[in-house]
Amino acid sequence: MKSFYTIILSKLFFSLLLSLGVIYLSLSHFNWMSFWGFLNIPASDPFSDFKALNIFLEYKNNGFDPYFKNPISDPIHSVLIYPSIWLDIFDYLNLEKDLNFKIATFLILFVYFFVLIDLFLRIESKSTKFLFIIFFFSTSNFLLIERLNIEIILFCLIYFSIINKGFLKRFFFYTLALILKIFPIFSIFIFIEKKNNFCIVLFFSIIYIFILRDEISLIKNNIIEYALIFAYGTLSISKAIYFYSTKLNLFINNENYFFFKNLLIVGVGFLSVIVIFLGFRLNKKKISSVITFNEIMLLSGGGIYIGTFIFSANIDYRLVFLILTIPYIFKEGSKNLVLFYSICLIACFNSLVFEGGNSYSTIYFIIGSLIYLMKFFILFFNCYFFGKICSKFVNININFLGKT
């Protein structure tokens, strides 16, 4: 019992220390810019992504639609890419006041650091702990903290959903994450252990998406297709190909880009489904009624990576969800696969290091292609193990993949 309280107090102490340190750093613009610049992070105003929601709330209060550009648009945060409920939250909590904003920022950072420490302590393997530490000191995590993107909040909610075994608690945190941003729906397979529960959650998710369909369409139109090394997803790839094609006068242009982009989504989605079915078929075993903690983490973290890779363009701070996949893959994968997966993760976690210079130079093209190739390997590894886990809980005969 004494050891239990010691662990809790340690979690609270280090979470408090780290969060207060970041808040203290944000009080000085010079120190903020110098610190993150030293770590190779392109710093802006402290917590700029989270603070931008106040900008969109101001647009709304001035009679403008934040989903469309308006005469007073911020040059960086010109259109809203989040569900409008965020504006209601900021309005209700009065986060335009500096003190309220600082308190909210501190609480978010405190919970995030607490979650990371808690996850670290749950990990048993030393090699897994080592890779986890590498993520903590990666440019992806530093950028996530510096911008205070809402991915931090969503990651914490998904984690709370994972560690709570009761259906109602798990459903509560999942639902909250889904309401705050749509992509947590890709973590829905954490409910796969019990079919009735899964169907309930799936039905609710579909109904919610249907109700929010118009807003989702506006958000989809506002997504920036980042053609950068420190981004991932089919829309990032399609936009990068488009830029090179127009620069070199090749076949992809303004007239056929929309078709090409959607063709790439279908193609990557089809390949991902094939690999999932492959993992499902090659590991088909007797149906189980028990799901492990590591399996739930891969279904959530891997599911989010797979879904967002296929359908969106994503800055690499969203790779935070991949740390949930490490314990399972390290335990189930072969030694060579684990080594290769680790190399890919380390490179991708720190992809911001490779950004910069002439985007059309040969060296930029080679480095960018290698990083994106690693992200494809990560995608297909997760697809395979995703299918492997699902094979324990789903009884489907798939004969075209070679087994009978």
mmCIF file of C-alpha atoms in Angstrom:
data_model
loop_
_atom_site.group_PDB
_atom_site.id
_atom_site.type_symbol
_atom_site.label_atom_id
_atom_site.label_comp_id
_atom_site.label_asym_id
_atom_site.label_seq_id
_atom_site.Cartn_x
_atom_site.Cartn_y
_atom_site.Cartn_z
ATOM 1 C CA MET A 1 0.000 0.000 0.000
ATOM 2 C CA LYS A 2 2.874 2.356 0.831
ATOM 3 C CA SER A 3 4.436 1.617 -2.543
ATOM 4 C CA PHE A 4 1.127 2.397 -4.267
ATOM 5 C CA TYR A 5 0.886 5.837 -2.661
ATOM 6 C CA THR A 6 4.546 6.493 -3.429
ATOM 7 C CA ILE A 7 3.936 5.814 -7.114
ATOM 8 C CA ILE A 8 0.864 8.068 -7.174
ATOM 9 C CA LEU A 9 2.731 10.881 -5.446
ATOM 10 C CA SER A 10 5.640 10.471 -7.880
ATOM 11 C CA LYS A 11 3.285 10.733 -10.855
ATOM 12 C CA LEU A 12 1.683 13.849 -9.414
ATOM 13 C CA PHE A 13 5.016 15.444 -8.513
ATOM 14 C CA PHE A 14 6.689 14.986 -11.914
ATOM 15 C CA SER A 15 3.507 15.955 -13.780
ATOM 16 C CA LEU A 16 3.269 19.109 -11.696
ATOM 17 C CA LEU A 17 6.957 19.886 -12.172
ATOM 18 C CA LEU A 18 6.862 19.484 -15.953
ATOM 19 C CA SER A 19 3.608 21.376 -16.477
ATOM 20 C CA LEU A 20 4.660 24.269 -14.247
ATOM 21 C CA GLY A 21 7.988 24.377 -16.086
ATOM 22 C CA VAL A 22 6.280 24.755 -19.461
ATOM 23 C CA ILE A 23 3.870 27.382 -18.109
ATOM 24 C CA TYR A 24 6.739 29.344 -16.540
ATOM 25 C CA LEU A 25 8.634 29.204 -19.827
ATOM 26 C CA SER A 26 5.600 30.609 -21.674
ATOM 27 C CA LEU A 27 5.585 33.760 -19.511
ATOM 28 C CA SER A 28 8.593 35.133 -21.387
ATOM 29 C CA HIS A 29 8.290 35.375 -25.167
ATOM 30 C CA PHE A 30 12.073 35.582 -25.555
ATOM 31 C CA ASN A 31 12.733 32.503 -23.393
ATOM 32 C CA TRP A 32 9.939 30.623 -25.149
ATOM 33 C CA MET A 33 11.341 31.297 -28.613
ATOM 34 C CA SER A 34 14.926 30.613 -27.526
ATOM 35 C CA PHE A 35 14.151 27.331 -25.770
ATOM 36 C CA TRP A 36 12.131 25.779 -28.588
ATOM 37 C CA GLY A 37 14.455 27.186 -31.217
ATOM 38 C CA PHE A 38 17.365 25.442 -29.485
ATOM 39 C CA LEU A 39 15.408 22.171 -29.790
ATOM 40 C CA ASN A 40 14.848 22.786 -33.516
ATOM 41 C CA ILE A 41 11.126 23.488 -33.021
ATOM 42 C CA PRO A 42 9.649 26.321 -35.149
ATOM 43 C CA ALA A 43 8.193 28.227 -32.206
ATOM 44 C CA SER A 44 5.327 30.704 -32.402
ATOM 45 C CA ASP A 45 3.268 32.361 -29.701
ATOM 46 C CA PRO A 46 2.915 30.054 -26.683
ATOM 47 C CA PHE A 47 0.265 27.389 -27.222
ATOM 48 C CA SER A 48 -0.742 28.932 -30.540
ATOM 49 C CA ASP A 49 -2.995 26.084 -31.753
ATOM 50 C CA PHE A 50 -5.057 26.057 -28.570
ATOM 51 C CA LYS A 51 -5.091 29.849 -28.391
ATOM 52 C CA ALA A 52 -6.407 30.016 -31.964
ATOM 53 C CA LEU A 53 -9.789 28.816 -30.752
ATOM 54 C CA ASN A 54 -10.185 32.210 -29.074
ATOM 55 C CA ILE A 55 -9.588 33.787 -32.481
ATOM 56 C CA PHE A 56 -12.370 31.704 -34.035
ATOM 57 C CA LEU A 57 -14.680 32.515 -31.120
ATOM 58 C CA GLU A 58 -14.046 36.198 -31.811
ATOM 59 C CA TYR A 59 -14.940 35.636 -35.473
ATOM 60 C CA LYS A 60 -18.199 34.013 -34.420
ATOM 61 C CA ASN A 61 -19.040 36.793 -31.945
ATOM 62 C CA ASN A 62 -18.417 39.361 -34.689
ATOM 63 C CA GLY A 63 -21.011 37.707 -36.874
ATOM 64 C CA PHE A 64 -18.684 35.744 -39.162
ATOM 65 C CA ASP A 65 -18.735 32.040 -39.908
ATOM 66 C CA PRO A 66 -15.399 30.646 -38.617
ATOM 67 C CA TYR A 67 -15.545 27.853 -41.207
ATOM 68 C CA PHE A 68 -15.020 30.462 -43.947
ATOM 69 C CA LYS A 69 -12.351 33.112 -44.414
ATOM 70 C CA ASN A 70 -13.413 36.585 -43.340
ATOM 71 C CA PRO A 71 -11.953 40.125 -43.498
ATOM 72 C CA ILE A 72 -10.270 39.874 -40.087
ATOM 73 C CA SER A 73 -8.801 36.400 -40.527
ATOM 74 C CA ASP A 74 -5.539 35.572 -38.824
ATOM 75 C CA PRO A 75 -2.963 34.786 -41.565
ATOM 76 C CA ILE A 76 -2.219 31.386 -40.004
ATOM 77 C CA HIS A 77 -5.520 30.434 -38.366
ATOM 78 C CA SER A 78 -7.934 31.586 -41.051
ATOM 79 C CA VAL A 79 -10.587 28.841 -40.970
ATOM 80 C CA LEU A 80 -11.829 26.476 -38.277
ATOM 81 C CA ILE A 81 -10.928 22.786 -38.646
ATOM 82 C CA TYR A 82 -12.514 21.587 -35.392
ATOM 83 C CA PRO A 83 -16.142 20.883 -34.438
ATOM 84 C CA SER A 84 -17.887 24.087 -33.332
ATOM 85 C CA ILE A 85 -18.440 22.675 -29.854
ATOM 86 C CA TRP A 86 -14.934 23.925 -29.093
ATOM 87 C CA LEU A 87 -16.168 27.496 -29.455
ATOM 88 C CA ASP A 88 -18.978 26.786 -26.994
ATOM 89 C CA ILE A 89 -16.448 25.343 -24.549
ATOM 90 C CA PHE A 90 -14.177 28.394 -24.829
ATOM 91 C CA ASP A 91 -17.149 30.703 -24.488
ATOM 92 C CA TYR A 92 -18.584 28.872 -21.470
ATOM 93 C CA LEU A 93 -15.221 28.678 -19.663
ATOM 94 C CA ASN A 94 -14.427 32.272 -20.605
ATOM 95 C CA LEU A 95 -11.017 31.244 -21.911
ATOM 96 C CA GLU A 96 -10.424 34.556 -23.644
ATOM 97 C CA LYS A 97 -9.397 35.791 -20.192
ATOM 98 C CA ASP A 98 -5.681 35.294 -19.730
ATOM 99 C CA LEU A 99 -5.902 33.765 -16.255
ATOM 100 C CA ASN A 100 -8.574 31.267 -17.281
ATOM 101 C CA PHE A 101 -6.563 30.337 -20.354
ATOM 102 C CA LYS A 102 -3.423 29.759 -18.294
ATOM 103 C CA ILE A 103 -5.322 27.580 -15.805
ATOM 104 C CA ALA A 104 -6.815 25.499 -18.632
ATOM 105 C CA THR A 105 -3.402 25.196 -20.276
ATOM 106 C CA PHE A 106 -1.799 24.078 -17.031
ATOM 107 C CA LEU A 107 -4.484 21.434 -16.420
ATOM 108 C CA ILE A 108 -4.145 20.041 -19.951
ATOM 109 C CA LEU A 109 -0.360 19.792 -19.677
ATOM 110 C CA PHE A 110 -0.601 18.285 -16.187
ATOM 111 C CA VAL A 111 -2.981 15.557 -17.342
ATOM 112 C CA TYR A 112 -0.893 14.877 -20.461
ATOM 113 C CA PHE A 113 2.333 14.440 -18.492
ATOM 114 C CA PHE A 114 0.488 12.321 -15.927
ATOM 115 C CA VAL A 115 -0.789 10.052 -18.705
ATOM 116 C CA LEU A 116 2.667 9.680 -20.244
ATOM 117 C CA ILE A 117 4.213 8.826 -16.883
ATOM 118 C CA ASP A 118 1.414 6.389 -16.090
ATOM 119 C CA LEU A 119 1.844 4.653 -19.444
ATOM 120 C CA PHE A 120 5.615 4.515 -18.989
ATOM 121 C CA LEU A 121 5.220 2.808 -15.601
ATOM 122 C CA ARG A 122 2.801 0.248 -17.040
ATOM 123 C CA ILE A 123 5.379 -0.828 -19.624
ATOM 124 C CA GLU A 124 7.432 -3.826 -18.515
ATOM 125 C CA SER A 125 9.950 -4.212 -21.334
ATOM 126 C CA LYS A 126 13.128 -2.134 -21.005
ATOM 127 C CA SER A 127 13.469 -1.761 -24.770
ATOM 128 C CA THR A 128 9.882 -0.492 -24.963
ATOM 129 C CA LYS A 129 10.588 1.997 -22.177
ATOM 130 C CA PHE A 130 13.676 3.173 -24.066
ATOM 131 C CA LEU A 131 11.693 3.839 -27.245
ATOM 132 C CA PHE A 132 9.037 5.596 -25.180
ATOM 133 C CA ILE A 133 11.707 7.926 -23.773
ATOM 134 C CA ILE A 134 12.909 8.644 -27.312
ATOM 135 C CA PHE A 135 9.376 9.708 -28.210
ATOM 136 C CA PHE A 136 9.163 11.979 -25.172
ATOM 137 C CA PHE A 137 12.278 13.854 -26.337
ATOM 138 C CA SER A 138 11.285 13.795 -30.018
ATOM 139 C CA THR A 139 10.466 16.825 -32.148
ATOM 140 C CA SER A 140 6.930 15.495 -32.662
ATOM 141 C CA ASN A 141 6.209 15.563 -28.932
ATOM 142 C CA PHE A 142 7.942 18.906 -28.441
ATOM 143 C CA LEU A 143 5.905 20.434 -31.268
ATOM 144 C CA LEU A 144 2.715 18.996 -29.774
ATOM 145 C CA ILE A 145 3.502 20.606 -26.414
ATOM 146 C CA GLU A 146 4.689 23.905 -27.898
ATOM 147 C CA ARG A 147 1.535 24.339 -29.988
ATOM 148 C CA LEU A 148 -0.722 22.665 -27.392
ATOM 149 C CA ASN A 149 -2.682 21.136 -30.209
ATOM 150 C CA ILE A 150 -5.927 19.494 -29.082
ATOM 151 C CA GLU A 151 -4.393 16.135 -30.030
ATOM 152 C CA ILE A 152 -3.053 16.233 -26.464
ATOM 153 C CA ILE A 153 -6.580 16.254 -25.058
ATOM 154 C CA LEU A 154 -7.785 13.567 -27.449
ATOM 155 C CA PHE A 155 -4.816 11.343 -26.644
ATOM 156 C CA CYS A 156 -5.560 11.609 -22.918
ATOM 157 C CA LEU A 157 -9.242 10.814 -23.447
ATOM 158 C CA ILE A 158 -8.421 7.767 -25.577
ATOM 159 C CA TYR A 159 -5.943 6.614 -22.942
ATOM 160 C CA PHE A 160 -8.559 6.962 -20.199
ATOM 161 C CA SER A 161 -10.912 4.958 -22.376
ATOM 162 C CA ILE A 162 -8.287 2.222 -22.687
ATOM 163 C CA ILE A 163 -7.424 1.881 -19.007
ATOM 164 C CA ASN A 164 -11.051 1.805 -17.828
ATOM 165 C CA LYS A 165 -12.486 -1.701 -18.089
ATOM 166 C CA GLY A 166 -16.114 -0.822 -17.405
ATOM 167 C CA PHE A 167 -18.150 -0.283 -20.575
ATOM 168 C CA LEU A 168 -19.851 2.924 -19.403
ATOM 169 C CA LYS A 169 -16.578 4.601 -18.399
ATOM 170 C CA ARG A 170 -14.860 3.488 -21.582
ATOM 171 C CA PHE A 171 -17.829 4.654 -23.659
ATOM 172 C CA PHE A 172 -17.869 8.029 -21.860
ATOM 173 C CA PHE A 173 -14.246 8.867 -22.672
ATOM 174 C CA TYR A 174 -14.523 7.540 -26.226
ATOM 175 C CA THR A 175 -17.686 9.581 -26.824
ATOM 176 C CA LEU A 176 -16.097 12.726 -25.431
ATOM 177 C CA ALA A 177 -13.111 12.290 -27.757
ATOM 178 C CA LEU A 178 -15.409 11.645 -30.730
ATOM 179 C CA ILE A 179 -17.444 14.776 -30.006
ATOM 180 C CA LEU A 180 -14.330 16.935 -29.742
ATOM 181 C CA LYS A 181 -12.923 15.656 -33.042
ATOM 182 C CA ILE A 182 -14.205 13.014 -35.414
ATOM 183 C CA PHE A 183 -11.106 10.881 -36.014
ATOM 184 C CA PRO A 184 -11.266 9.049 -32.622
ATOM 185 C CA ILE A 185 -13.921 6.918 -34.322
ATOM 186 C CA PHE A 186 -10.988 4.922 -35.699
ATOM 187 C CA SER A 187 -10.355 3.701 -32.143
ATOM 188 C CA ILE A 188 -13.811 2.112 -31.970
ATOM 189 C CA PHE A 189 -12.381 -1.420 -32.108
ATOM 190 C CA ILE A 190 -11.399 -1.148 -28.439
ATOM 191 C CA PHE A 191 -14.992 -2.341 -27.880
ATOM 192 C CA ILE A 192 -14.566 -5.435 -30.065
ATOM 193 C CA GLU A 193 -14.329 -7.773 -27.071
ATOM 194 C CA LYS A 194 -18.145 -7.792 -26.703
ATOM 195 C CA LYS A 195 -20.191 -7.663 -29.884
ATOM 196 C CA ASN A 196 -23.260 -6.062 -28.301
ATOM 197 C CA ASN A 197 -21.210 -3.231 -26.849
ATOM 198 C CA PHE A 198 -19.395 -2.732 -30.140
ATOM 199 C CA CYS A 199 -22.693 -2.504 -32.029
ATOM 200 C CA ILE A 200 -24.048 0.034 -29.536
ATOM 201 C CA VAL A 201 -20.978 2.239 -29.885
ATOM 202 C CA LEU A 202 -20.957 1.875 -33.674
ATOM 203 C CA PHE A 203 -24.642 2.817 -33.892
ATOM 204 C CA PHE A 204 -24.098 5.865 -31.678
ATOM 205 C CA SER A 205 -21.038 6.949 -33.687
ATOM 206 C CA ILE A 206 -22.896 6.686 -37.002
ATOM 207 C CA ILE A 207 -25.839 8.672 -35.644
ATOM 208 C CA TYR A 208 -23.531 11.370 -34.307
ATOM 209 C CA ILE A 209 -21.645 11.641 -37.597
ATOM 210 C CA PHE A 210 -24.946 11.828 -39.484
ATOM 211 C CA ILE A 211 -26.160 14.673 -37.261
ATOM 212 C CA LEU A 212 -22.863 16.518 -37.698
ATOM 213 C CA ARG A 213 -22.535 15.735 -41.418
ATOM 214 C CA ASP A 214 -22.729 19.368 -42.619
ATOM 215 C CA GLU A 215 -20.101 20.521 -40.137
ATOM 216 C CA ILE A 216 -17.884 17.555 -41.012
ATOM 217 C CA SER A 217 -18.109 18.524 -44.674
ATOM 218 C CA LEU A 218 -16.938 22.062 -43.859
ATOM 219 C CA ILE A 219 -14.091 20.709 -41.721
ATOM 220 C CA LYS A 220 -13.068 18.352 -44.526
ATOM 221 C CA ASN A 221 -12.919 21.245 -46.976
ATOM 222 C CA ASN A 222 -10.741 23.246 -44.576
ATOM 223 C CA ILE A 223 -8.151 20.534 -43.974
ATOM 224 C CA ILE A 224 -4.739 21.720 -45.082
ATOM 225 C CA GLU A 225 -3.007 19.147 -47.275
ATOM 226 C CA TYR A 226 0.461 19.453 -45.778
ATOM 227 C CA ALA A 227 3.086 18.414 -48.335
ATOM 228 C CA LEU A 228 5.837 18.282 -45.736
ATOM 229 C CA ILE A 229 8.307 15.740 -44.416
ATOM 230 C CA PHE A 230 6.858 16.102 -40.912
ATOM 231 C CA ALA A 231 3.355 15.148 -42.073
ATOM 232 C CA TYR A 232 1.706 11.878 -43.072
ATOM 233 C CA GLY A 233 -1.351 10.605 -44.906
ATOM 234 C CA THR A 234 -2.594 10.136 -48.451
ATOM 235 C CA LEU A 235 -3.568 13.799 -48.778
ATOM 236 C CA SER A 236 -0.023 14.838 -47.889
ATOM 237 C CA ILE A 237 1.361 12.402 -50.455
ATOM 238 C CA SER A 238 -1.087 13.474 -53.168
ATOM 239 C CA LYS A 239 -0.331 17.156 -52.595
ATOM 240 C CA ALA A 240 3.436 16.530 -52.692
ATOM 241 C CA ILE A 241 3.070 14.650 -55.988
ATOM 242 C CA TYR A 242 0.900 17.485 -57.281
ATOM 243 C CA PHE A 243 3.545 20.101 -56.434
ATOM 244 C CA TYR A 244 6.326 18.113 -58.119
ATOM 245 C CA SER A 245 4.108 17.403 -61.113
ATOM 246 C CA THR A 246 3.184 21.043 -61.697
ATOM 247 C CA LYS A 247 6.793 22.120 -61.125
ATOM 248 C CA LEU A 248 8.095 19.611 -63.687
ATOM 249 C CA ASN A 249 5.071 19.907 -65.980
ATOM 250 C CA LEU A 250 4.018 16.263 -65.536
ATOM 251 C CA PHE A 251 0.604 14.610 -65.681
ATOM 252 C CA ILE A 252 -1.017 15.761 -62.382
ATOM 253 C CA ASN A 253 -2.528 19.249 -62.663
ATOM 254 C CA ASN A 254 -5.416 21.353 -61.375
ATOM 255 C CA GLU A 255 -7.890 19.648 -63.673
ATOM 256 C CA ASN A 256 -7.244 16.073 -62.555
ATOM 257 C CA TYR A 257 -5.899 16.557 -59.020
ATOM 258 C CA PHE A 258 -9.258 15.883 -57.333
ATOM 259 C CA PHE A 259 -9.598 12.582 -59.185
ATOM 260 C CA PHE A 260 -5.970 11.638 -58.459
ATOM 261 C CA LYS A 261 -6.326 12.442 -54.755
ATOM 262 C CA ASN A 262 -9.414 10.295 -54.323
ATOM 263 C CA LEU A 263 -7.889 7.506 -56.387
ATOM 264 C CA LEU A 264 -4.918 7.491 -54.016
ATOM 265 C CA ILE A 265 -7.256 7.330 -51.001
ATOM 266 C CA VAL A 266 -9.045 4.338 -52.518
ATOM 267 C CA GLY A 267 -5.749 2.659 -53.437
ATOM 268 C CA VAL A 268 -4.123 3.059 -50.018
ATOM 269 C CA GLY A 269 -7.386 2.082 -48.342
ATOM 270 C CA PHE A 270 -7.633 -1.059 -50.472
ATOM 271 C CA LEU A 271 -4.039 -2.090 -49.717
ATOM 272 C CA SER A 272 -4.617 -1.483 -46.012
ATOM 273 C CA VAL A 273 -7.723 -3.673 -46.019
ATOM 274 C CA ILE A 274 -5.801 -6.436 -47.815
ATOM 275 C CA VAL A 275 -3.045 -6.367 -45.189
ATOM 276 C CA ILE A 276 -5.621 -6.372 -42.372
ATOM 277 C CA PHE A 277 -7.325 -9.404 -43.923
ATOM 278 C CA LEU A 278 -3.918 -11.026 -44.333
ATOM 279 C CA GLY A 279 -3.189 -10.577 -40.644
ATOM 280 C CA PHE A 280 -6.688 -11.829 -39.888
ATOM 281 C CA ARG A 281 -6.433 -14.933 -42.036
ATOM 282 C CA LEU A 282 -2.884 -15.989 -41.185
ATOM 283 C CA ASN A 283 -3.543 -15.801 -37.454
ATOM 284 C CA LYS A 284 -7.078 -17.157 -37.279
ATOM 285 C CA LYS A 285 -7.557 -18.915 -33.979
ATOM 286 C CA LYS A 286 -10.356 -20.001 -31.718
ATOM 287 C CA ILE A 287 -12.654 -17.105 -30.849
ATOM 288 C CA SER A 288 -11.610 -15.514 -27.544
ATOM 289 C CA SER A 289 -13.600 -13.549 -24.988
ATOM 290 C CA VAL A 290 -10.628 -11.859 -23.329
ATOM 291 C CA ILE A 291 -8.689 -8.906 -24.712
ATOM 292 C CA THR A 292 -5.371 -7.806 -23.237
ATOM 293 C CA PHE A 293 -4.281 -4.278 -22.379
ATOM 294 C CA ASN A 294 -1.629 -4.301 -25.124
ATOM 295 C CA GLU A 295 -4.194 -5.444 -27.697
ATOM 296 C CA ILE A 296 -6.571 -2.634 -26.774
ATOM 297 C CA MET A 297 -3.757 -0.115 -27.085
ATOM 298 C CA LEU A 298 -2.824 -1.307 -30.568
ATOM 299 C CA LEU A 299 -6.450 -1.314 -31.715
ATOM 300 C CA SER A 300 -6.809 2.290 -30.573
ATOM 301 C CA GLY A 301 -3.426 3.760 -31.510
ATOM 302 C CA GLY A 302 -3.008 1.648 -34.638
ATOM 303 C CA GLY A 303 -6.617 2.210 -35.656
ATOM 304 C CA ILE A 304 -6.238 5.979 -35.433
ATOM 305 C CA TYR A 305 -2.998 5.903 -37.439
ATOM 306 C CA ILE A 306 -4.533 3.683 -40.128
ATOM 307 C CA GLY A 307 -7.714 5.724 -40.425
ATOM 308 C CA THR A 308 -6.063 9.133 -40.436
ATOM 309 C CA PHE A 309 -3.389 7.939 -42.870
ATOM 310 C CA ILE A 310 -5.979 6.811 -45.400
ATOM 311 C CA PHE A 311 -8.390 9.738 -45.209
ATOM 312 C CA SER A 312 -6.441 12.805 -44.183
ATOM 313 C CA ALA A 313 -3.277 14.883 -44.044
ATOM 314 C CA ASN A 314 -1.721 15.008 -40.592
ATOM 315 C CA ILE A 315 1.111 16.853 -38.913
ATOM 316 C CA ASP A 316 3.416 14.371 -37.204
ATOM 317 C CA TYR A 317 2.455 15.364 -33.666
ATOM 318 C CA ARG A 318 -0.497 13.023 -34.243
ATOM 319 C CA LEU A 319 2.070 10.221 -34.167
ATOM 320 C CA VAL A 320 1.661 10.389 -30.386
ATOM 321 C CA PHE A 321 -0.999 7.703 -30.823
ATOM 322 C CA LEU A 322 1.643 5.325 -32.182
ATOM 323 C CA ILE A 323 3.257 4.983 -28.761
ATOM 324 C CA LEU A 324 0.171 2.929 -27.864
ATOM 325 C CA THR A 325 1.187 0.350 -30.476
ATOM 326 C CA ILE A 326 4.723 -0.232 -29.201
ATOM 327 C CA PRO A 327 4.093 -2.678 -26.314
ATOM 328 C CA TYR A 328 2.055 -5.122 -28.431
ATOM 329 C CA ILE A 329 4.325 -5.073 -31.495
ATOM 330 C CA PHE A 330 7.429 -5.428 -29.340
ATOM 331 C CA LYS A 331 5.902 -8.470 -27.660
ATOM 332 C CA GLU A 332 4.405 -10.174 -30.721
ATOM 333 C CA GLY A 333 6.787 -9.179 -33.489
ATOM 334 C CA SER A 334 9.991 -10.945 -34.481
ATOM 335 C CA LYS A 335 13.325 -9.456 -33.419
ATOM 336 C CA ASN A 336 14.048 -8.105 -36.921
ATOM 337 C CA LEU A 337 10.575 -6.628 -37.282
ATOM 338 C CA VAL A 338 10.805 -4.936 -33.878
ATOM 339 C CA LEU A 339 14.192 -3.476 -34.801
ATOM 340 C CA PHE A 340 12.946 -2.174 -38.133
ATOM 341 C CA TYR A 341 9.735 -0.824 -36.580
ATOM 342 C CA SER A 342 11.825 0.990 -33.954
ATOM 343 C CA ILE A 343 14.036 2.585 -36.610
ATOM 344 C CA CYS A 344 10.974 3.752 -38.540
ATOM 345 C CA LEU A 345 9.351 5.193 -35.415
ATOM 346 C CA ILE A 346 12.487 7.008 -34.280
ATOM 347 C CA ALA A 347 12.975 8.588 -37.710
ATOM 348 C CA CYS A 348 9.306 9.561 -38.037
ATOM 349 C CA PHE A 349 9.019 10.870 -34.476
ATOM 350 C CA ASN A 350 11.885 13.221 -35.365
ATOM 351 C CA SER A 351 10.895 13.974 -38.951
ATOM 352 C CA LEU A 352 10.924 17.711 -38.221
ATOM 353 C CA VAL A 353 14.732 17.482 -38.060
ATOM 354 C CA PHE A 354 14.794 16.696 -41.792
ATOM 355 C CA GLU A 355 12.451 19.543 -42.789
ATOM 356 C CA GLY A 356 13.843 22.657 -44.455
ATOM 357 C CA GLY A 357 15.782 23.787 -47.501
ATOM 358 C CA ASN A 358 14.682 23.736 -51.114
ATOM 359 C CA SER A 359 11.576 21.547 -51.379
ATOM 360 C CA TYR A 360 12.420 20.678 -54.970
ATOM 361 C CA SER A 361 16.055 19.731 -54.398
ATOM 362 C CA THR A 362 17.250 16.170 -54.924
ATOM 363 C CA ILE A 363 18.299 15.716 -51.295
ATOM 364 C CA TYR A 364 14.912 16.928 -50.020
ATOM 365 C CA PHE A 365 13.136 14.533 -52.394
ATOM 366 C CA ILE A 366 15.280 11.567 -51.302
ATOM 367 C CA ILE A 367 14.922 12.254 -47.566
ATOM 368 C CA GLY A 368 11.209 12.975 -47.882
ATOM 369 C CA SER A 369 10.661 9.769 -49.870
ATOM 370 C CA LEU A 370 12.536 7.681 -47.268
ATOM 371 C CA ILE A 371 10.552 9.149 -44.365
ATOM 372 C CA TYR A 372 7.258 8.589 -46.175
ATOM 373 C CA LEU A 373 8.306 5.059 -47.061
ATOM 374 C CA MET A 374 8.893 4.420 -43.352
ATOM 375 C CA LYS A 375 5.433 5.782 -42.607
ATOM 376 C CA PHE A 376 4.022 3.317 -45.124
ATOM 377 C CA PHE A 377 5.865 0.475 -43.376
ATOM 378 C CA ILE A 378 4.390 1.637 -40.063
ATOM 379 C CA LEU A 379 0.949 1.671 -41.691
ATOM 380 C CA PHE A 380 1.165 -1.879 -42.993
ATOM 381 C CA PHE A 381 2.721 -3.259 -39.796
ATOM 382 C CA ASN A 382 -0.206 -1.852 -37.859
ATOM 383 C CA CYS A 383 -2.690 -3.158 -40.416
ATOM 384 C CA TYR A 384 -1.271 -6.677 -40.078
ATOM 385 C CA PHE A 385 -1.357 -6.718 -36.273
ATOM 386 C CA PHE A 386 -4.748 -5.012 -36.296
ATOM 387 C CA GLY A 387 -6.080 -7.923 -38.347
ATOM 388 C CA LYS A 388 -4.306 -10.422 -36.120
ATOM 389 C CA ILE A 389 -6.038 -9.090 -33.003
ATOM 390 C CA CYS A 390 -9.424 -8.882 -34.712
ATOM 391 C CA SER A 391 -9.122 -12.558 -35.678
ATOM 392 C CA LYS A 392 -9.521 -13.422 -31.986
ATOM 393 C CA PHE A 393 -12.953 -11.837 -31.780
ATOM 394 C CA VAL A 394 -14.489 -11.976 -35.260
ATOM 395 C CA ASN A 395 -15.568 -15.161 -37.010
ATOM 396 C CA ILE A 396 -15.336 -14.526 -40.746
ATOM 397 C CA ASN A 397 -14.291 -17.008 -43.416
ATOM 398 C CA ILE A 398 -11.856 -15.382 -45.856
ATOM 399 C CA ASN A 399 -10.780 -18.009 -48.375
ATOM 400 C CA PHE A 400 -9.203 -15.867 -51.089
ATOM 401 C CA LEU A 401 -6.053 -15.283 -49.044
ATOM 402 C CA GLY A 402 -4.844 -18.842 -49.280
ATOM 403 C CA LYS A 403 -6.117 -20.766 -46.263
ATOM 404 C CA THR A 404 -9.091 -23.073 -46.262
#
